[in-house]
């Protein structure tokens, strides 16, 4: 995966002071989706995908945006990793899970029950 170097984490989001809630884990069988109050959009100004949340804009790198585009509630985390594997040479599945775990903790991504 190819994260942007300026001010971003390896898994695709910019660093912020927002702390994640402990105890939230994402597994390979979960089917993540964006929370209803969050939107993925292309910013013409930044020429990249951003995650729009009330009062917050999170600038994503390519791999972070690719992960979130697949978070539609239909794909499992394992399927997301497999799809990314067709786009990138290596996709560390633990990094994808950690990225999604952080976004779930921030309530930007949801894991539906069942």
GROMACS .gro file of N, CA, C and O in nm:
model
  456
    1UNK      N    1   0.085  -0.116   0.000
    1UNK     CA    2   0.000   0.000   0.000
    1UNK      C    3   0.090   0.123   0.000
    1UNK      O    4   0.199   0.120   0.052
    2UNK      N    5   0.040   0.230  -0.053
    2UNK     CA    6   0.122   0.348  -0.073
    2UNK      C    7   0.064   0.467   0.003
    2UNK      O    8  -0.005   0.549  -0.054
    3UNK      N    9   0.093   0.481   0.134
    3UNK     CA   10   0.037   0.593   0.208
    3UNK      C   11   0.104   0.724   0.171
    3UNK      O   12   0.220   0.727   0.133
    4UNK      N   13   0.029   0.830   0.181
    4UNK     CA   14   0.085   0.963   0.160
    4UNK      C   15   0.181   0.993   0.272
    4UNK      O   16   0.158   0.958   0.385
    5UNK      N   17   0.290   1.058   0.243
    5UNK     CA   18   0.393   1.079   0.343
    5UNK      C   19   0.369   1.199   0.433
    5UNK      O   20   0.413   1.201   0.545
    6UNK      N   21   0.302   1.300   0.386
    6UNK     CA   22   0.290   1.422   0.466
    6UNK      C   23   0.175   1.413   0.565
    6UNK      O   24   0.060   1.417   0.528
    7UNK      N   25   0.210   1.395   0.693
    7UNK     CA   26   0.113   1.404   0.800
    7UNK      C   27   0.011   1.292   0.807
    7UNK      O   28  -0.091   1.309   0.870
    8UNK      N   29   0.036   1.181   0.744
    8UNK     CA   30  -0.063   1.075   0.751
    8UNK      C   31  -0.003   0.951   0.814
    8UNK      O   32   0.116   0.931   0.815
    9UNK      N   33  -0.091   0.867   0.864
    9UNK     CA   34  -0.048   0.739   0.917
    9UNK      C   35  -0.031   0.643   0.802
    9UNK      O   36  -0.077   0.668   0.691
   10UNK      N   37   0.032   0.529   0.827
   10UNK     CA   38   0.052   0.430   0.722
   10UNK      C   39  -0.079   0.372   0.673
   10UNK      O   40  -0.086   0.318   0.565
   11UNK      N   41  -0.184   0.381   0.751
   11UNK     CA   42  -0.309   0.319   0.711
   11UNK      C   43  -0.410   0.416   0.652
   11UNK      O   44  -0.524   0.380   0.633
   12UNK      N   45  -0.371   0.539   0.626
   12UNK     CA   46  -0.454   0.620   0.542
   12UNK      C   47  -0.522   0.742   0.597
   12UNK      O   48  -0.589   0.811   0.524
   13UNK      N   49  -0.511   0.774   0.726
   13UNK     CA   50  -0.575   0.895   0.775
   13UNK      C   51  -0.470   0.991   0.827
   13UNK      O   52  -0.360   0.952   0.861
   14UNK      N   53  -0.508   1.118   0.835
   14UNK     CA   54  -0.416   1.215   0.894
   14UNK      C   55  -0.415   1.196   1.045
   14UNK      O   56  -0.512   1.150   1.103
   15UNK      N   57  -0.304   1.232   1.107
   15UNK     CA   58  -0.295   1.220   1.252
   15UNK      C   59  -0.377   1.329   1.317
   15UNK      O   60  -0.372   1.444   1.277
   16UNK      N   61  -0.454   1.292   1.418
   16UNK     CA   62  -0.531   1.389   1.493
   16UNK      C   63  -0.514   1.361   1.640
   16UNK      O   64  -0.464   1.255   1.679
   17UNK      N   65  -0.560   1.451   1.724
   17UNK     CA   66  -0.554   1.430   1.867
   17UNK      C   67  -0.669   1.347   1.919
   17UNK      O   68  -0.678   1.322   2.037
   18UNK      N   69  -0.760   1.305   1.836
   18UNK     CA   70  -0.876   1.229   1.878
   18UNK      C   71  -0.834   1.090   1.923
   18UNK      O   72  -0.777   1.015   1.846
   19UNK      N   73  -0.861   1.054   2.046
   19UNK     CA   74  -0.827   0.922   2.096
   19UNK      C   75  -0.937   0.822   2.066
   19UNK      O   76  -1.055   0.856   2.065
   20UNK      N   77  -0.900   0.699   2.042
   20UNK     CA   78  -0.997   0.594   2.015
   20UNK      C   79  -1.043   0.534   2.148
   20UNK      O   80  -0.969   0.530   2.244
   21UNK      N   81  -1.167   0.486   2.151
   21UNK     CA   82  -1.217   0.416   2.268
   21UNK      C   83  -1.157   0.277   2.272
   21UNK      O   84  -1.153   0.208   2.171
   22UNK      N   85  -1.111   0.232   2.388
   22UNK     CA   86  -1.054   0.098   2.397
   22UNK      C   87  -1.162  -0.009   2.386
   22UNK      O   88  -1.278   0.017   2.409
   23UNK      N   89  -1.119  -0.131   2.352
   23UNK     CA   90  -1.210  -0.244   2.352
   23UNK      C   91  -1.282  -0.271   2.222
   23UNK      O   92  -1.361  -0.363   2.214
   24UNK      N   93  -1.259  -0.192   2.119
   24UNK     CA   94  -1.325  -0.211   1.991
   24UNK      C   95  -1.230  -0.289   1.900
   24UNK      O   96  -1.119  -0.246   1.877
   25UNK      N   97  -1.274  -0.403   1.851
   25UNK     CA   98  -1.192  -0.485   1.761
   25UNK      C   99  -1.272  -0.521   1.637
   25UNK      O  100  -1.390  -0.551   1.646
   26UNK      N  101  -1.207  -0.520   1.523
   26UNK     CA  102  -1.269  -0.559   1.397
   26UNK      C  103  -1.210  -0.693   1.356
   26UNK      O  104  -1.088  -0.710   1.359
   27UNK      N  105  -1.296  -0.786   1.317
   27UNK     CA  106  -1.248  -0.918   1.275
   27UNK      C  107  -1.266  -0.935   1.125
   27UNK      O  108  -1.337  -0.857   1.060
   28UNK      N  109  -1.206  -1.039   1.070
   28UNK     CA  110  -1.214  -1.065   0.927
   28UNK      C  111  -1.353  -1.095   0.877
   28UNK      O  112  -1.384  -1.076   0.760
   29UNK      N  113  -1.443  -1.139   0.965
   29UNK     CA  114  -1.580  -1.172   0.923
   29UNK      C  115  -1.677  -1.056   0.936
   29UNK      O  116  -1.791  -1.064   0.891
   30UNK      N  117  -1.633  -0.945   0.996
   30UNK     CA  118  -1.719  -0.826   1.009
   30UNK      C  119  -1.744  -0.763   0.873
   30UNK      O  120  -1.661  -0.771   0.782
   31UNK      N  121  -1.860  -0.698   0.859
   31UNK     CA  122  -1.899  -0.630   0.736
   31UNK      C  123  -1.913  -0.480   0.765
   31UNK      O  124  -2.022  -0.431   0.791
   32UNK      N  125  -1.800  -0.407   0.760
   32UNK     CA  126  -1.804  -0.265   0.797
   32UNK      C  127  -1.877  -0.179   0.693
   32UNK      O  128  -1.882  -0.212   0.575
   33UNK      N  129  -1.933  -0.070   0.743
   33UNK     CA  130  -1.995   0.031   0.656
   33UNK      C  131  -1.973   0.167   0.718
   33UNK      O  132  -1.951   0.180   0.838
   34UNK      N  133  -1.976   0.269   0.634
   34UNK     CA  134  -1.962   0.405   0.685
   34UNK      C  135  -2.083   0.438   0.772
   34UNK      O  136  -2.195   0.397   0.742
   35UNK      N  137  -2.059   0.510   0.880
   35UNK     CA  138  -2.168   0.556   0.965
   35UNK      C  139  -2.257   0.651   0.884
   35UNK      O  140  -2.212   0.714   0.788
   36UNK      N  141  -2.383   0.660   0.923
   36UNK     CA  142  -2.478   0.742   0.847
   36UNK      C  143  -2.438   0.889   0.840
   36UNK      O  144  -2.469   0.958   0.744
   37UNK      N  145  -2.369   0.939   0.942
   37UNK     CA  146  -2.331   1.081   0.946
   37UNK      C  147  -2.195   1.108   0.882
   37UNK      O  148  -2.144   1.219   0.889
   38UNK      N  149  -2.137   1.007   0.816
   38UNK     CA  150  -2.005   1.019   0.754
   38UNK      C  151  -2.019   0.993   0.605
   38UNK      O  152  -2.100   0.910   0.562
   39UNK      N  153  -1.942   1.066   0.525
   39UNK     CA  154  -1.950   1.050   0.380
   39UNK      C  155  -1.810   1.050   0.321
   39UNK      O  156  -1.723   1.125   0.363
   40UNK      N  157  -1.790   0.966   0.222
   40UNK     CA  158  -1.666   0.963   0.146
   40UNK      C  159  -1.688   1.047   0.021
   40UNK      O  160  -1.786   1.029  -0.050
   41UNK      N  161  -1.599   1.143  -0.003
   41UNK     CA  162  -1.615   1.232  -0.117
   41UNK      C  163  -1.480   1.268  -0.176
   41UNK      O  164  -1.377   1.258  -0.109
   42UNK      N  165  -1.481   1.309  -0.301
   42UNK     CA  166  -1.359   1.355  -0.367
   42UNK      C  167  -1.349   1.506  -0.350
   42UNK      O  168  -1.441   1.580  -0.384
   43UNK      N  169  -1.236   1.552  -0.297
   43UNK     CA  170  -1.212   1.695  -0.280
   43UNK      C  171  -1.135   1.745  -0.401
   43UNK      O  172  -1.019   1.706  -0.423
   44UNK      N  173  -1.197   1.831  -0.480
   44UNK     CA  174  -1.127   1.886  -0.597
   44UNK      C  175  -1.011   1.973  -0.553
   44UNK      O  176  -0.907   1.977  -0.618
   45UNK      N  177  -1.025   2.043  -0.441
   45UNK     CA  178  -0.918   2.128  -0.390
   45UNK      C  179  -0.794   2.047  -0.354
   45UNK      O  180  -0.682   2.083  -0.388
   46UNK      N  181  -0.815   1.936  -0.286
   46UNK     CA  182  -0.704   1.851  -0.242
   46UNK      C  183  -0.666   1.746  -0.344
   46UNK      O  184  -0.565   1.679  -0.329
   47UNK      N  185  -0.751   1.726  -0.444
   47UNK     CA  186  -0.729   1.624  -0.547
   47UNK      C  187  -0.713   1.485  -0.488
   47UNK      O  188  -0.628   1.407  -0.529
   48UNK      N  189  -0.798   1.455  -0.388
   48UNK     CA  190  -0.797   1.322  -0.326
   48UNK      C  191  -0.927   1.299  -0.251
   48UNK      O  192  -1.004   1.392  -0.230
   49UNK      N  193  -0.947   1.175  -0.212
   49UNK     CA  194  -1.067   1.138  -0.135
   49UNK      C  195  -1.055   1.192   0.007
   49UNK      O  196  -0.946   1.195   0.065
   50UNK      N  197  -1.167   1.235   0.062
   50UNK     CA  198  -1.174   1.279   0.201
   50UNK      C  199  -1.293   1.212   0.267
   50UNK      O  200  -1.390   1.173   0.201
   51UNK      N  201  -1.284   1.199   0.397
   51UNK     CA  202  -1.393   1.148   0.477
   51UNK      C  203  -1.456   1.268   0.544
   51UNK      O  204  -1.389   1.342   0.617
   52UNK      N  205  -1.584   1.292   0.516
   52UNK     CA  206  -1.653   1.408   0.570
   52UNK      C  207  -1.736   1.366   0.690
   52UNK      O  208  -1.820   1.275   0.679
   53UNK      N  209  -1.713   1.432   0.799
   53UNK     CA  210  -1.782   1.406   0.925
   53UNK      C  211  -1.822   1.543   0.975
   53UNK      O  212  -1.751   1.641   0.949
   54UNK      N  213  -1.935   1.558   1.044
   54UNK     CA  214  -1.971   1.692   1.091
   54UNK      C  215  -1.854   1.762   1.160
   54UNK      O  216  -1.793   1.707   1.252
   55UNK      N  217  -1.820   1.876   1.110
   55UNK     CA  218  -1.713   1.961   1.162
   55UNK      C  219  -1.573   1.904   1.143
   55UNK      O  220  -1.477   1.955   1.200
   56UNK      N  221  -1.557   1.797   1.063
   56UNK     CA  222  -1.427   1.735   1.044
   56UNK      C  223  -1.410   1.691   0.899
   56UNK      O  224  -1.503   1.637   0.840
   57UNK      N  225  -1.292   1.714   0.845
   57UNK     CA  226  -1.255   1.660   0.715
   57UNK      C  227  -1.127   1.580   0.737
   57UNK      O  228  -1.028   1.633   0.787
   58UNK      N  229  -1.131   1.452   0.701
   58UNK     CA  230  -1.015   1.365   0.714
   58UNK      C  231  -0.962   1.338   0.575
   58UNK      O  232  -1.033   1.283   0.490
   59UNK      N  233  -0.839   1.380   0.548
   59UNK     CA  234  -0.777   1.360   0.418
   59UNK      C  235  -0.722   1.218   0.414
   59UNK      O  236  -0.645   1.177   0.501
   60UNK      N  237  -0.763   1.142   0.312
   60UNK     CA  238  -0.723   1.002   0.300
   60UNK      C  239  -0.616   0.985   0.194
   60UNK      O  240  -0.615   1.056   0.094
   61UNK      N  241  -0.528   0.887   0.213
   61UNK     CA  242  -0.438   0.851   0.105
   61UNK      C  243  -0.511   0.748   0.018
   61UNK      O  244  -0.626   0.712   0.046
   62UNK      N  245  -0.447   0.701  -0.086
   62UNK     CA  246  -0.513   0.610  -0.180
   62UNK      C  247  -0.560   0.481  -0.118
   62UNK      O  248  -0.672   0.436  -0.142
   63UNK      N  249  -0.477   0.418  -0.035
   63UNK     CA  250  -0.517   0.291   0.022
   63UNK      C  251  -0.628   0.309   0.126
   63UNK      O  252  -0.719   0.226   0.135
   64UNK      N  253  -0.624   0.416   0.204
   64UNK     CA  254  -0.732   0.443   0.299
   64UNK      C  255  -0.864   0.463   0.228
   64UNK      O  256  -0.968   0.412   0.270
   65UNK      N  257  -0.861   0.539   0.118
   65UNK     CA  258  -0.983   0.560   0.039
   65UNK      C  259  -1.032   0.429  -0.022
   65UNK      O  260  -1.153   0.402  -0.023
   66UNK      N  261  -0.939   0.346  -0.071
   66UNK     CA  262  -0.978   0.217  -0.129
   66UNK      C  263  -1.046   0.128  -0.026
   66UNK      O  264  -1.144   0.060  -0.057
   67UNK      N  265  -0.995   0.128   0.096
   67UNK     CA  266  -1.058   0.050   0.203
   67UNK      C  267  -1.200   0.099   0.227
   67UNK      O  268  -1.295   0.021   0.230
   68UNK      N  269  -1.214   0.231   0.243
   68UNK     CA  270  -1.345   0.285   0.277
   68UNK      C  271  -1.446   0.274   0.164
   68UNK      O  272  -1.566   0.261   0.189
   69UNK      N  273  -1.399   0.276   0.040
   69UNK     CA  274  -1.492   0.255  -0.072
   69UNK      C  275  -1.556   0.117  -0.067
   69UNK      O  276  -1.667   0.098  -0.114
   70UNK      N  277  -1.486   0.022  -0.008
   70UNK     CA  278  -1.537  -0.116   0.003
   70UNK      C  279  -1.617  -0.139   0.131
   70UNK      O  280  -1.673  -0.247   0.149
   71UNK      N  281  -1.622  -0.041   0.218
   71UNK     CA  282  -1.698  -0.053   0.342
   71UNK      C  283  -1.845  -0.017   0.314
   71UNK      O  284  -1.892   0.093   0.342
   72UNK      N  285  -1.916  -0.113   0.257
   72UNK     CA  286  -2.054  -0.091   0.216
   72UNK      C  287  -2.153  -0.178   0.293
   72UNK      O  288  -2.272  -0.181   0.263
   73UNK      N  289  -2.104  -0.253   0.394
   73UNK     CA  290  -2.190  -0.342   0.469
   73UNK      C  291  -2.211  -0.477   0.403
   73UNK      O  292  -2.271  -0.566   0.462
   74UNK      N  293  -2.163  -0.493   0.280
   74UNK     CA  294  -2.176  -0.621   0.209
   74UNK      C  295  -2.046  -0.699   0.212
   74UNK      O  296  -2.048  -0.821   0.221
   75UNK      N  297  -1.933  -0.629   0.201
   75UNK     CA  298  -1.802  -0.695   0.199
   75UNK      C  299  -1.754  -0.722   0.342
   75UNK      O  300  -1.764  -0.633   0.427
   76UNK      N  301  -1.700  -0.841   0.365
   76UNK     CA  302  -1.634  -0.867   0.493
   76UNK      C  303  -1.495  -0.803   0.489
   76UNK      O  304  -1.445  -0.768   0.381
   77UNK      N  305  -1.435  -0.790   0.606
   77UNK     CA  306  -1.299  -0.737   0.612
   77UNK      C  307  -1.204  -0.827   0.532
   77UNK      O  308  -1.119  -0.778   0.458
   78UNK      N  309  -1.224  -0.958   0.541
   78UNK     CA  310  -1.141  -1.051   0.465
   78UNK      C  311  -1.158  -1.030   0.314
   78UNK      O  312  -1.060  -1.035   0.238
   79UNK      N  313  -1.279  -1.003   0.269
   79UNK     CA  314  -1.303  -0.976   0.128
   79UNK      C  315  -1.241  -0.843   0.085
   79UNK      O  316  -1.191  -0.830  -0.027
   80UNK      N  317  -1.243  -0.745   0.174
   80UNK     CA  318  -1.180  -0.616   0.145
   80UNK      C  319  -1.030  -0.636   0.128
   80UNK      O  320  -0.971  -0.585   0.032
   81UNK      N  321  -0.968  -0.713   0.216
   81UNK     CA  322  -0.824  -0.741   0.207
   81UNK      C  323  -0.794  -0.814   0.076
   81UNK      O  324  -0.697  -0.780   0.006
   82UNK      N  325  -0.878  -0.912   0.040
   82UNK     CA  326  -0.856  -0.986  -0.085
   82UNK      C  327  -0.868  -0.895  -0.207
   82UNK      O  328  -0.786  -0.902  -0.299
   83UNK      N  329  -0.967  -0.806  -0.207
   83UNK     CA  330  -0.983  -0.712  -0.319
   83UNK      C  331  -0.864  -0.618  -0.329
   83UNK      O  332  -0.814  -0.591  -0.437
   84UNK      N  333  -0.818  -0.568  -0.214
   84UNK     CA  334  -0.701  -0.479  -0.215
   84UNK      C  335  -0.577  -0.553  -0.262
   84UNK      O  336  -0.488  -0.494  -0.323
   85UNK      N  337  -0.572  -0.684  -0.237
   85UNK     CA  338  -0.460  -0.766  -0.283
   85UNK      C  339  -0.449  -0.770  -0.434
   85UNK      O  340  -0.341  -0.790  -0.489
   86UNK      N  341  -0.562  -0.750  -0.504
   86UNK     CA  342  -0.559  -0.745  -0.650
   86UNK      C  343  -0.509  -0.609  -0.699
   86UNK      O  344  -0.466  -0.598  -0.813
   87UNK      N  345  -0.514  -0.506  -0.614
   87UNK     CA  346  -0.472  -0.371  -0.652
   87UNK      C  347  -0.328  -0.340  -0.611
   87UNK      O  348  -0.261  -0.261  -0.675
   88UNK      N  349  -0.286  -0.397  -0.499
   88UNK     CA  350  -0.154  -0.369  -0.443
   88UNK      C  351  -0.076  -0.500  -0.433
   88UNK      O  352  -0.134  -0.607  -0.422
   89UNK      N  353   0.055  -0.490  -0.430
   89UNK     CA  354   0.138  -0.611  -0.417
   89UNK      C  355   0.119  -0.679  -0.282
   89UNK      O  356   0.104  -0.798  -0.273
   90UNK      N  357   0.126  -0.602  -0.176
   90UNK     CA  358   0.109  -0.658  -0.043
   90UNK      C  359   0.004  -0.579   0.033
   90UNK      O  360   0.001  -0.457   0.026
   91UNK      N  361  -0.081  -0.651   0.102
   91UNK     CA  362  -0.183  -0.588   0.184
   91UNK      C  363  -0.180  -0.656   0.320
   91UNK      O  364  -0.232  -0.766   0.336
   92UNK      N  365  -0.116  -0.592   0.418
   92UNK     CA  366  -0.113  -0.652   0.552
   92UNK      C  367  -0.253  -0.648   0.614
   92UNK      O  368  -0.305  -0.541   0.644
   93UNK      N  369  -0.313  -0.764   0.629
   93UNK     CA  370  -0.451  -0.769   0.677
   93UNK      C  371  -0.464  -0.712   0.818
   93UNK      O  372  -0.564  -0.650   0.851
   94UNK      N  373  -0.358  -0.721   0.900
   94UNK     CA  374  -0.364  -0.663   1.034
   94UNK      C  375  -0.369  -0.510   1.028
   94UNK      O  376  -0.434  -0.447   1.111
   95UNK      N  377  -0.304  -0.449   0.929
   95UNK     CA  378  -0.310  -0.303   0.914
   95UNK      C  379  -0.450  -0.258   0.873
   95UNK      O  380  -0.499  -0.155   0.919
   96UNK      N  381  -0.514  -0.333   0.785
   96UNK     CA  382  -0.651  -0.299   0.745
   96UNK      C  383  -0.743  -0.310   0.866
   96UNK      O  384  -0.826  -0.221   0.892
   97UNK      N  385  -0.728  -0.416   0.945
   97UNK     CA  386  -0.810  -0.433   1.065
   97UNK      C  387  -0.784  -0.322   1.166
   97UNK      O  388  -0.878  -0.269   1.226
   98UNK      N  389  -0.658  -0.284   1.185
   98UNK     CA  390  -0.626  -0.175   1.278
   98UNK      C  391  -0.685  -0.042   1.231
   98UNK      O  392  -0.738   0.036   1.311
   99UNK      N  393  -0.676  -0.015   1.101
   99UNK     CA  394  -0.733   0.107   1.043
   99UNK      C  395  -0.883   0.111   1.070
   99UNK      O  396  -0.936   0.210   1.120
  100UNK      N  397  -0.952   0.002   1.039
  100UNK     CA  398  -1.097  -0.003   1.060
  100UNK      C  399  -1.133   0.002   1.208
  100UNK      O  400  -1.232   0.065   1.246
  101UNK      N  401  -1.054  -0.062   1.292
  101UNK     CA  402  -1.078  -0.058   1.436
  101UNK      C  403  -1.073   0.086   1.488
  101UNK      O  404  -1.158   0.128   1.566
  102UNK      N  405  -0.975   0.164   1.440
  102UNK     CA  406  -0.967   0.305   1.481
  102UNK      C  407  -1.088   0.384   1.434
  102UNK      O  408  -1.140   0.469   1.506
  103UNK      N  409  -1.135   0.357   1.313
  103UNK     CA  410  -1.250   0.431   1.261
  103UNK      C  411  -1.379   0.389   1.330
  103UNK      O  412  -1.469   0.472   1.350
  104UNK      N  413  -1.391   0.263   1.368
  104UNK     CA  414  -1.507   0.218   1.445
  104UNK      C  415  -1.506   0.285   1.583
  104UNK      O  416  -1.609   0.333   1.631
  105UNK      N  417  -1.389   0.292   1.645
  105UNK     CA  418  -1.378   0.356   1.776
  105UNK      C  419  -1.417   0.504   1.771
  105UNK      O  420  -1.471   0.557   1.867
  106UNK      N  421  -1.393   0.567   1.657
  106UNK     CA  422  -1.429   0.708   1.640
  106UNK      C  423  -1.573   0.724   1.592
  106UNK      O  424  -1.619   0.836   1.569
  107UNK      N  425  -1.640   0.611   1.570
  107UNK     CA  426  -1.779   0.608   1.522
  107UNK      C  427  -1.794   0.662   1.381
  107UNK      O  428  -1.898   0.714   1.343
  108UNK      N  429  -1.690   0.648   1.300
  108UNK     CA  430  -1.696   0.688   1.160
  108UNK      C  431  -1.730   0.569   1.073
  108UNK      O  432  -1.777   0.585   0.960
  109UNK      N  433  -1.706   0.448   1.125
  109UNK     CA  434  -1.741   0.323   1.057
  109UNK      C  435  -1.820   0.240   1.157
  109UNK      O  436  -1.791   0.241   1.277
  110UNK      N  437  -1.921   0.170   1.107
  110UNK     CA  438  -2.005   0.085   1.190
  110UNK      C  439  -1.991  -0.061   1.149
  110UNK      O  440  -1.967  -0.090   1.032
  111UNK      N  441  -2.006  -0.149   1.247
  111UNK     CA  442  -2.013  -0.292   1.220
  111UNK      C  443  -2.155  -0.335   1.254
  111UNK      O  444  -2.191  -0.340   1.372
  112UNK      N  445  -2.237  -0.362   1.152
  112UNK     CA  446  -2.376  -0.402   1.180
  112UNK      C  447  -2.381  -0.535   1.255
  112UNK      O  448  -2.294  -0.620   1.236
  113UNK      N  449  -2.480  -0.552   1.339
  113UNK     CA  450  -2.501  -0.679   1.410
  113UNK      C  451  -2.548  -0.784   1.312
  113UNK      O  452  -2.626  -0.757   1.223
  114UNK      N  453  -2.500  -0.906   1.334
  114UNK     CA  454  -2.546  -1.020   1.252
  114UNK      C  455  -2.476  -1.024   1.127
  114UNK      O  456  -2.463  -1.059   1.031
   0.00000   0.00000   0.00000
